[in-house]
mmCIF file of C-alpha atoms in Angstrom:
data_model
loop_
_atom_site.group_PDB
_atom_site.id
_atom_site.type_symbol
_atom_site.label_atom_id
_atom_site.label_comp_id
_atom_site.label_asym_id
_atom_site.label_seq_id
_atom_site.Cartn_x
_atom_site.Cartn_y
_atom_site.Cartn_z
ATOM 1 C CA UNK A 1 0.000 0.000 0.000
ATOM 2 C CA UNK A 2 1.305 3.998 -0.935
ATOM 3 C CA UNK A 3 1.611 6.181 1.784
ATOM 4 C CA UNK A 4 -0.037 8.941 1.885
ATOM 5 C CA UNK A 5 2.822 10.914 1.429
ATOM 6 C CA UNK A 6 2.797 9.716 -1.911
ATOM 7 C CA UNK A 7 0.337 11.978 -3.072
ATOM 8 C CA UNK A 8 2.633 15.116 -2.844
ATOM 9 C CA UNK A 9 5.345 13.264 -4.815
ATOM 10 C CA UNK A 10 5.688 15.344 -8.037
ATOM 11 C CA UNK A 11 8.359 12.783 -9.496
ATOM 12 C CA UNK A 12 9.002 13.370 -13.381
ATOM 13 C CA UNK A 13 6.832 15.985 -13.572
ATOM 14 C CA UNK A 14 7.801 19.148 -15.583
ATOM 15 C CA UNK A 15 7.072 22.498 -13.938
ATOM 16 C CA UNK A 16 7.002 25.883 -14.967
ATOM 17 C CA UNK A 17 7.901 28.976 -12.180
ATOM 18 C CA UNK A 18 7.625 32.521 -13.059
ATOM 19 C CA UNK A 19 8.857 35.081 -10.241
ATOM 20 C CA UNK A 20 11.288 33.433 -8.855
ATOM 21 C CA UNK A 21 13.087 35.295 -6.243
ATOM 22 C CA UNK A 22 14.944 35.503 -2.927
ATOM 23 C CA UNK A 23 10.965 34.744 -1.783
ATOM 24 C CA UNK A 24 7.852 32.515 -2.212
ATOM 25 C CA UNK A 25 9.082 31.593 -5.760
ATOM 26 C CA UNK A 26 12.636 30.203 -4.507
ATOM 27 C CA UNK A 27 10.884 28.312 -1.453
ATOM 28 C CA UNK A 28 8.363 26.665 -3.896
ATOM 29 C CA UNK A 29 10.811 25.765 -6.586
ATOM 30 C CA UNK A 30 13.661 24.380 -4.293
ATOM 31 C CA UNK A 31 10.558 22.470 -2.734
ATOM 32 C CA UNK A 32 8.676 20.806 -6.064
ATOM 33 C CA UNK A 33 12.056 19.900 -6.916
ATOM 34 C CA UNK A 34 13.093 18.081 -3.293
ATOM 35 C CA UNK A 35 9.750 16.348 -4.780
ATOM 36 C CA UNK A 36 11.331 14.867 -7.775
ATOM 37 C CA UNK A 37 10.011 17.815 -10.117
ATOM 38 C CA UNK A 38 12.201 19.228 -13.315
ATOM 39 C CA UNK A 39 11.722 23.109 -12.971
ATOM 40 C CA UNK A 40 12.581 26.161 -15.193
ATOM 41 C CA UNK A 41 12.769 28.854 -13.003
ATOM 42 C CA UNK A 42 12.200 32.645 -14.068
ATOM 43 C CA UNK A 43 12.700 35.859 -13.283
ATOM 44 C CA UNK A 44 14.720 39.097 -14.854
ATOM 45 C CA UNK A 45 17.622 38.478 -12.613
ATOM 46 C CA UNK A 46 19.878 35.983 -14.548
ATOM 47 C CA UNK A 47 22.624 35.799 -11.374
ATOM 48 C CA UNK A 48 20.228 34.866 -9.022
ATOM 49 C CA UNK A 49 18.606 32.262 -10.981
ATOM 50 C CA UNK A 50 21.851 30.901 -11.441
ATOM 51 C CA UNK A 51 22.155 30.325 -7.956
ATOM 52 C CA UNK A 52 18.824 28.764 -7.172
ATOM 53 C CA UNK A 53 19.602 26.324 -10.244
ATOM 54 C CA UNK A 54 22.600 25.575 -9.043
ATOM 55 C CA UNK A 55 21.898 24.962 -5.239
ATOM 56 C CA UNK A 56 18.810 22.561 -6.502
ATOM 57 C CA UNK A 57 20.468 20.935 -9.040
ATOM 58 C CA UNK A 58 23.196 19.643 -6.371
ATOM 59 C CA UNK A 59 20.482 18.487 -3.899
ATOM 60 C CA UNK A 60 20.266 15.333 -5.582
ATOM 61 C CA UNK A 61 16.389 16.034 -6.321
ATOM 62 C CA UNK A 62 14.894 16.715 -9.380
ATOM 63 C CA UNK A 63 16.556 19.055 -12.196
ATOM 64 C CA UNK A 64 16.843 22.673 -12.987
ATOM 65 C CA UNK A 65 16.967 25.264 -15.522
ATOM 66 C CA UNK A 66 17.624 28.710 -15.293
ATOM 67 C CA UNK A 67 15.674 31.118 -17.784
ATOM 68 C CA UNK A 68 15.861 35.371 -17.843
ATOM 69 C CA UNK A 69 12.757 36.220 -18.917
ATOM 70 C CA UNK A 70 9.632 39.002 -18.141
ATOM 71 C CA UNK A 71 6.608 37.048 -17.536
ATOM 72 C CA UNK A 72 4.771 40.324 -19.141
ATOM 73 C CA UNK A 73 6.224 39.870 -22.615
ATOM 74 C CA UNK A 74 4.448 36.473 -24.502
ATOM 75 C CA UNK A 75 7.492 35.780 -26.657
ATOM 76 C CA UNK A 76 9.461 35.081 -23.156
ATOM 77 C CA UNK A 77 6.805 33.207 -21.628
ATOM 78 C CA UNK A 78 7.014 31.027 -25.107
ATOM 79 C CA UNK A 79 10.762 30.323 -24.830
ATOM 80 C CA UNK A 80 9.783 29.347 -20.891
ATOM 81 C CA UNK A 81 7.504 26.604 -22.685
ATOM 82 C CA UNK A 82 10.400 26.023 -24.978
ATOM 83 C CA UNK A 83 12.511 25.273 -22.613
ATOM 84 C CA UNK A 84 11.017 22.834 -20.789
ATOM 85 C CA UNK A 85 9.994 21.046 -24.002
ATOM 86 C CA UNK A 86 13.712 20.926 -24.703
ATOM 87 C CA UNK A 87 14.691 19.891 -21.244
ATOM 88 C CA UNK A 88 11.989 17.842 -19.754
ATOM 89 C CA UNK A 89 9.107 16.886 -21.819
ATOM 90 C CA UNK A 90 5.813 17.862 -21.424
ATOM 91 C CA UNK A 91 5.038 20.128 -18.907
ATOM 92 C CA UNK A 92 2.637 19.175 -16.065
ATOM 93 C CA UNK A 93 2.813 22.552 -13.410
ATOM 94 C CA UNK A 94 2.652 25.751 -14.359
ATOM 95 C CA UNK A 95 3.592 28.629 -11.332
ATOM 96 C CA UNK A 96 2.492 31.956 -11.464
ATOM 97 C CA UNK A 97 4.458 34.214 -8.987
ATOM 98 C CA UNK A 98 5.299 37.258 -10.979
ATOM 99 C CA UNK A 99 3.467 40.222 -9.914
ATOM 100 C CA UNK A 100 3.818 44.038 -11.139
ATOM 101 C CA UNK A 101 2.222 47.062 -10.664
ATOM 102 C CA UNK A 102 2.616 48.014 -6.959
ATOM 103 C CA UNK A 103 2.653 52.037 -6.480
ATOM 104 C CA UNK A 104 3.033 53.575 -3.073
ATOM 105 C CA UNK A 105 2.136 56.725 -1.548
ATOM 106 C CA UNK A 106 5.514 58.434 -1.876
ATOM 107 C CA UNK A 107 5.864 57.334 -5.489
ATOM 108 C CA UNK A 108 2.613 60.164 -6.376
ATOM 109 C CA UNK A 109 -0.072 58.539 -4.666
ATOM 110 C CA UNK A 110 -3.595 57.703 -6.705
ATOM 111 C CA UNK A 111 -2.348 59.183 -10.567
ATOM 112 C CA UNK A 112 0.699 57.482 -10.154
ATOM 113 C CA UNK A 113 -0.922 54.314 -11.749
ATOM 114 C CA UNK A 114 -0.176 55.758 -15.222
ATOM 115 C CA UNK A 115 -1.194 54.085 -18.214
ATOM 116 C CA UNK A 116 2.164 51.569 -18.385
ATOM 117 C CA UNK A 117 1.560 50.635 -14.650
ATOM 118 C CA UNK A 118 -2.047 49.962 -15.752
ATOM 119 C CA UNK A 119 -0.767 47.953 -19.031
ATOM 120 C CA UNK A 120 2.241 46.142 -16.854
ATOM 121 C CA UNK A 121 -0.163 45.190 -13.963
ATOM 122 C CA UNK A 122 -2.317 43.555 -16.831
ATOM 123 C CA UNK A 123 0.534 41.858 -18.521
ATOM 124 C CA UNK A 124 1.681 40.036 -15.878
ATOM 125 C CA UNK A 125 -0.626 39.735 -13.210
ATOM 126 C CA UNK A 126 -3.534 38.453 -15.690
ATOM 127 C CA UNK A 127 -1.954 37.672 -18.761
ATOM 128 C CA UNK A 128 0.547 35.863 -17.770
ATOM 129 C CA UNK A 129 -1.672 33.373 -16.310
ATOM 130 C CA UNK A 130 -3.647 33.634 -19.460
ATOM 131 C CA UNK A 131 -0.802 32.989 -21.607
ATOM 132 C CA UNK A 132 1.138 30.227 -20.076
ATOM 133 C CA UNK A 133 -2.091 28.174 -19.772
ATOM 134 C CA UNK A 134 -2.793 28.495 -23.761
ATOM 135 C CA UNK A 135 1.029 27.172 -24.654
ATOM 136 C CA UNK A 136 0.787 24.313 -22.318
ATOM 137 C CA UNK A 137 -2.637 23.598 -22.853
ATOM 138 C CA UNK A 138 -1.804 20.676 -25.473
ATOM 139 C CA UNK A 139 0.561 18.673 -22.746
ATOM 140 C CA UNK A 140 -1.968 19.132 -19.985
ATOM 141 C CA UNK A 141 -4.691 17.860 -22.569
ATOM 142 C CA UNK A 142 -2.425 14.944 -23.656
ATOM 143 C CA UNK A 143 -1.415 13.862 -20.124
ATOM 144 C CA UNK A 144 -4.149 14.441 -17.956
ATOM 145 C CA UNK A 145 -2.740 15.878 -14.768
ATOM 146 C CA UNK A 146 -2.330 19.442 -15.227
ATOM 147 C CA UNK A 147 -2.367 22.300 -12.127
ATOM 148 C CA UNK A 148 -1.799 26.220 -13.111
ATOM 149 C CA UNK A 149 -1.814 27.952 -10.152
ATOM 150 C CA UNK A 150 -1.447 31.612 -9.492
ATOM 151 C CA UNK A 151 -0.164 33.677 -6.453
ATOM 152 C CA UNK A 152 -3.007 35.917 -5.940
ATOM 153 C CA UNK A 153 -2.518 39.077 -3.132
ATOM 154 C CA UNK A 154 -4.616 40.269 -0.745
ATOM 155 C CA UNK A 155 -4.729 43.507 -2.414
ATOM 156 C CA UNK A 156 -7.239 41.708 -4.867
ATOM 157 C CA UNK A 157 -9.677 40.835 -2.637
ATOM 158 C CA UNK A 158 -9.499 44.193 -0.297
ATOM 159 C CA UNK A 159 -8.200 47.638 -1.305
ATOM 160 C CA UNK A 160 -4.692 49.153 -0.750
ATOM 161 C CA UNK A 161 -5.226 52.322 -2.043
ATOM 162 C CA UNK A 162 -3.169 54.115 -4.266
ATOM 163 C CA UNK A 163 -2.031 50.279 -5.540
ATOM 164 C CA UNK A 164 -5.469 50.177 -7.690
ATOM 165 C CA UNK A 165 -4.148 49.226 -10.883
ATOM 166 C CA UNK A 166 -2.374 45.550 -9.255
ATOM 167 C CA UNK A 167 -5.097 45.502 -6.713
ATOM 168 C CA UNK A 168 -8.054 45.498 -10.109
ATOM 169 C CA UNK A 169 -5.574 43.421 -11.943
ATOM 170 C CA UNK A 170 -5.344 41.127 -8.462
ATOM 171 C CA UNK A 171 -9.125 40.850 -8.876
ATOM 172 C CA UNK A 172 -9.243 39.900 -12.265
ATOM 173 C CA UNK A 173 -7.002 37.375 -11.846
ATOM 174 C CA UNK A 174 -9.244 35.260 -9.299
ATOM 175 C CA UNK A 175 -11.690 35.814 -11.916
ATOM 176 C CA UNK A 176 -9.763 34.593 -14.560
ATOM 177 C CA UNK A 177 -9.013 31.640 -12.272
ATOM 178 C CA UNK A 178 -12.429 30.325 -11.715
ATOM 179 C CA UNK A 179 -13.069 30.991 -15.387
ATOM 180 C CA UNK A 180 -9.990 28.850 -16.603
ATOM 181 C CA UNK A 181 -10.564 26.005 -13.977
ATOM 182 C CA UNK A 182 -14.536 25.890 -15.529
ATOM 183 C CA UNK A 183 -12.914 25.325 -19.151
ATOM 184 C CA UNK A 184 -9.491 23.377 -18.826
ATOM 185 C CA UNK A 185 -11.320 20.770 -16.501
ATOM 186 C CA UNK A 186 -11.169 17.792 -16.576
ATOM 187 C CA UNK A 187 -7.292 17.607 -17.880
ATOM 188 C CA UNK A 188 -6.423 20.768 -16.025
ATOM 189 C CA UNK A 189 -7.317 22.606 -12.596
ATOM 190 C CA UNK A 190 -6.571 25.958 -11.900
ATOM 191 C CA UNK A 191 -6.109 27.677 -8.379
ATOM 192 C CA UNK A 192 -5.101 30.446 -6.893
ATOM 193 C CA UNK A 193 -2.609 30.956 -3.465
ATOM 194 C CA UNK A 194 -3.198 34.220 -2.097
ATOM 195 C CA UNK A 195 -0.144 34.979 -0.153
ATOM 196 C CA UNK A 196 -0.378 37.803 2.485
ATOM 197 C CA UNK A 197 2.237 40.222 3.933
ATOM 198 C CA UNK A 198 5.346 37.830 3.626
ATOM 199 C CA UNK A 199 9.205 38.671 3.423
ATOM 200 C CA UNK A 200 12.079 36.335 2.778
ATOM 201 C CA UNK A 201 13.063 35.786 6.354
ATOM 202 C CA UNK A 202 9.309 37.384 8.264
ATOM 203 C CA UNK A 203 10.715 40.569 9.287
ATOM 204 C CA UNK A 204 8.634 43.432 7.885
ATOM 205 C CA UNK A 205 10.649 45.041 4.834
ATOM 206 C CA UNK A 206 11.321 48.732 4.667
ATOM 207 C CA UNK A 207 8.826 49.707 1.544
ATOM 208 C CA UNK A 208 6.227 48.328 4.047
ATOM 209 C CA UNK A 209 7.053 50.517 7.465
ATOM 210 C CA UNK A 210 4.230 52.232 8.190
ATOM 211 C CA UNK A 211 1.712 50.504 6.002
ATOM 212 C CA UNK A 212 0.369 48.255 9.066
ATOM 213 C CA UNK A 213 0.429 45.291 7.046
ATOM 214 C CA UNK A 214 0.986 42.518 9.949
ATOM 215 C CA UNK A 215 -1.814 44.596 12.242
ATOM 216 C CA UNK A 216 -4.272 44.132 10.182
ATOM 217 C CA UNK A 217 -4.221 40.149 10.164
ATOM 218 C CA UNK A 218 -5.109 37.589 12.753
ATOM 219 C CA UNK A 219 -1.586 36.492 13.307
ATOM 220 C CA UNK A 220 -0.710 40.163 13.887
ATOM 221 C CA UNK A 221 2.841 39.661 12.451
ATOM 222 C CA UNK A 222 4.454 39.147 9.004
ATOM 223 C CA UNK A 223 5.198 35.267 7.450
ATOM 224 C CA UNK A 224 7.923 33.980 6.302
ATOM 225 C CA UNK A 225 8.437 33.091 2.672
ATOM 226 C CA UNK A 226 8.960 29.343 3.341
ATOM 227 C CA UNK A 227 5.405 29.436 5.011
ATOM 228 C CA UNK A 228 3.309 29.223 1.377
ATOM 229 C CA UNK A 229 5.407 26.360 0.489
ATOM 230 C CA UNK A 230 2.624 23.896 1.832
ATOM 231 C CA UNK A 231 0.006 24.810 -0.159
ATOM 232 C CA UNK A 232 1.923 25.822 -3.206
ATOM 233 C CA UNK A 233 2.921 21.604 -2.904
ATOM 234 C CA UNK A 234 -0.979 20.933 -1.990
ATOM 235 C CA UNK A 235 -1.917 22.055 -5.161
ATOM 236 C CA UNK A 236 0.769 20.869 -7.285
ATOM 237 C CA UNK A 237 -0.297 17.377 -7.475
ATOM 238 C CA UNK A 238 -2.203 14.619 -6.717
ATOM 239 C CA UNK A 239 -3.332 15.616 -2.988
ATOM 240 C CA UNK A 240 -5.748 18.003 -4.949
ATOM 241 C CA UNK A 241 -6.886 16.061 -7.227
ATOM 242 C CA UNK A 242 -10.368 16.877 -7.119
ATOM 243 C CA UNK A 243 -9.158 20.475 -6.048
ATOM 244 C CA UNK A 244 -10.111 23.601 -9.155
ATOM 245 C CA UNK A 245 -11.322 26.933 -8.902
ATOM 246 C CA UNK A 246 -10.197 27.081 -5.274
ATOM 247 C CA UNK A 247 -8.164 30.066 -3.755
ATOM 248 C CA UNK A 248 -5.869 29.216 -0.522
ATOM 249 C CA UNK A 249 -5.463 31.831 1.719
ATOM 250 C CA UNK A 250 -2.198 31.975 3.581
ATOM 251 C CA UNK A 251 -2.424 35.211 4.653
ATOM 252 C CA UNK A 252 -2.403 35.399 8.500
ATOM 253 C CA UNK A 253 -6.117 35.802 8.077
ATOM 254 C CA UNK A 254 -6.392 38.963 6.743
ATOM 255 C CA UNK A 255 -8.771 38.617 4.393
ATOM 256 C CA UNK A 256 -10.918 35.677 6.209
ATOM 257 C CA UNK A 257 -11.184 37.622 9.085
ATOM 258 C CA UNK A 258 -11.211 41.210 8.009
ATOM 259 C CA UNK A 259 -14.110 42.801 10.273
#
């Protein structure tokens, strides 16, 4: 008899992470990998995907490539697809932990969501997800056992004014979500993993002083990056099997519990 742990195995499966940083993107790629997982890993910083690739590709785990790319732009998403392809078949996972668009109050306030912040909070908060999911929709057709999911904020679900264009763009991605999980079932589901106020290491970073950010969840402090790795596994594989359209909120409880 399979243990249970069997179900999170992701063992010759091909994924797909966009936004991979010194963050939730690093944790959760390091992690599917441990799992037995090929990944191509992107982000615009070439060094420091270089470094993630090579720190999981000498953990004795599954593989990893190493991509520059801007998850806004579709010909870079394609080569992503490419990639993989080239690498390690068909791919099974697709990630999506870019984000764009955050203004602040010092950067203008309200009118400082300009028309490009507008059109790059679209790109790659929506798109993106949009995108990726039409290239690979052929190898999660063919294979069966497809999972898109996308990092969704809490800014999409309540306000944090003047960040309106990635907060609307937040929104229309759990849209989009539900929408995509309706049409790529049965071969495909599609969730979302709405992260909260989260740093690398759970100290509160300095273009968030002042904000409030851990006060205004249940937890009352920030999370650590490594703490959305469970659910980003969750809904990776198997153990959600009968999982789609679903958002998981690892948030501190800021949204569930918002008065």
């Amino acid at each position: 008899m399979k243990s249970v742990l069997d179900r999170f195995r992701l063992d010759g499966r091909t994924a797909i992470l966009t936004g991979v940083g010194p963050g939730v993107g690093e944790h959760v790629a390091k992690a599917y990998a441990e799992l037995g997982a090929n990944v191509v890993i992107s982000a615009r910083s070439q060094d420091r995907l270089d470094r993630i690739a090579a720190e999981i590709n000498a953990g004795g785990g599954g593989r990893a490539v190493a991509v520059a790319a801007d998850a806004g732009v579709k010909g870079d998403l394609q080569r992503l697809v490419d990639t993989a392809h080239e690498h390690f078949g068909p791919v099974y996972i697709v990630f999506n932990n870019a984000a764009a668009g955050v203004v602040y109050a010092k950067d203008g306030g309200l009118w400082a969501n300009t028309d490009e912040v507008w059109k790059n909070a679209i790109d790659v908060n929506v798109l993106a997800t949009w995108r990726l999911t039409e290239m690979t929709a052929k190898d999660m057709e063919a294979h069966g056992k497809g999972s898109i999911i996308s990092v969704q904020s809490c800014g999409g679900f309540t306000p944090i004014p003047p960040a309106v264009a990635y907060g609307v763009s937040k929104a229309a991605l759990a849209f989009l979500t539900r929408s995509l999980a309706k049409t790529q079932a049965p071969h495909t589901r599609v969730n979302a993993l709405c992260v909260g106020s989260m740093s690398p290491d759970g100290q509160e970073l300095d273009i968030h002083k002042g904000l409030g950010l851990a006060e205004r969840n249940a937890i009352k402090r920030f999370g650590a990056a490594d703490e959305a790795v469970g659910a980003a596994i969750l809904l990776a594989g198997n153990a959600s099997s009968y999982t789609t359209g679903s958002t998981i909120f690892v948030e501190g409880g800021r949204v569930g519990t918002i008065a």
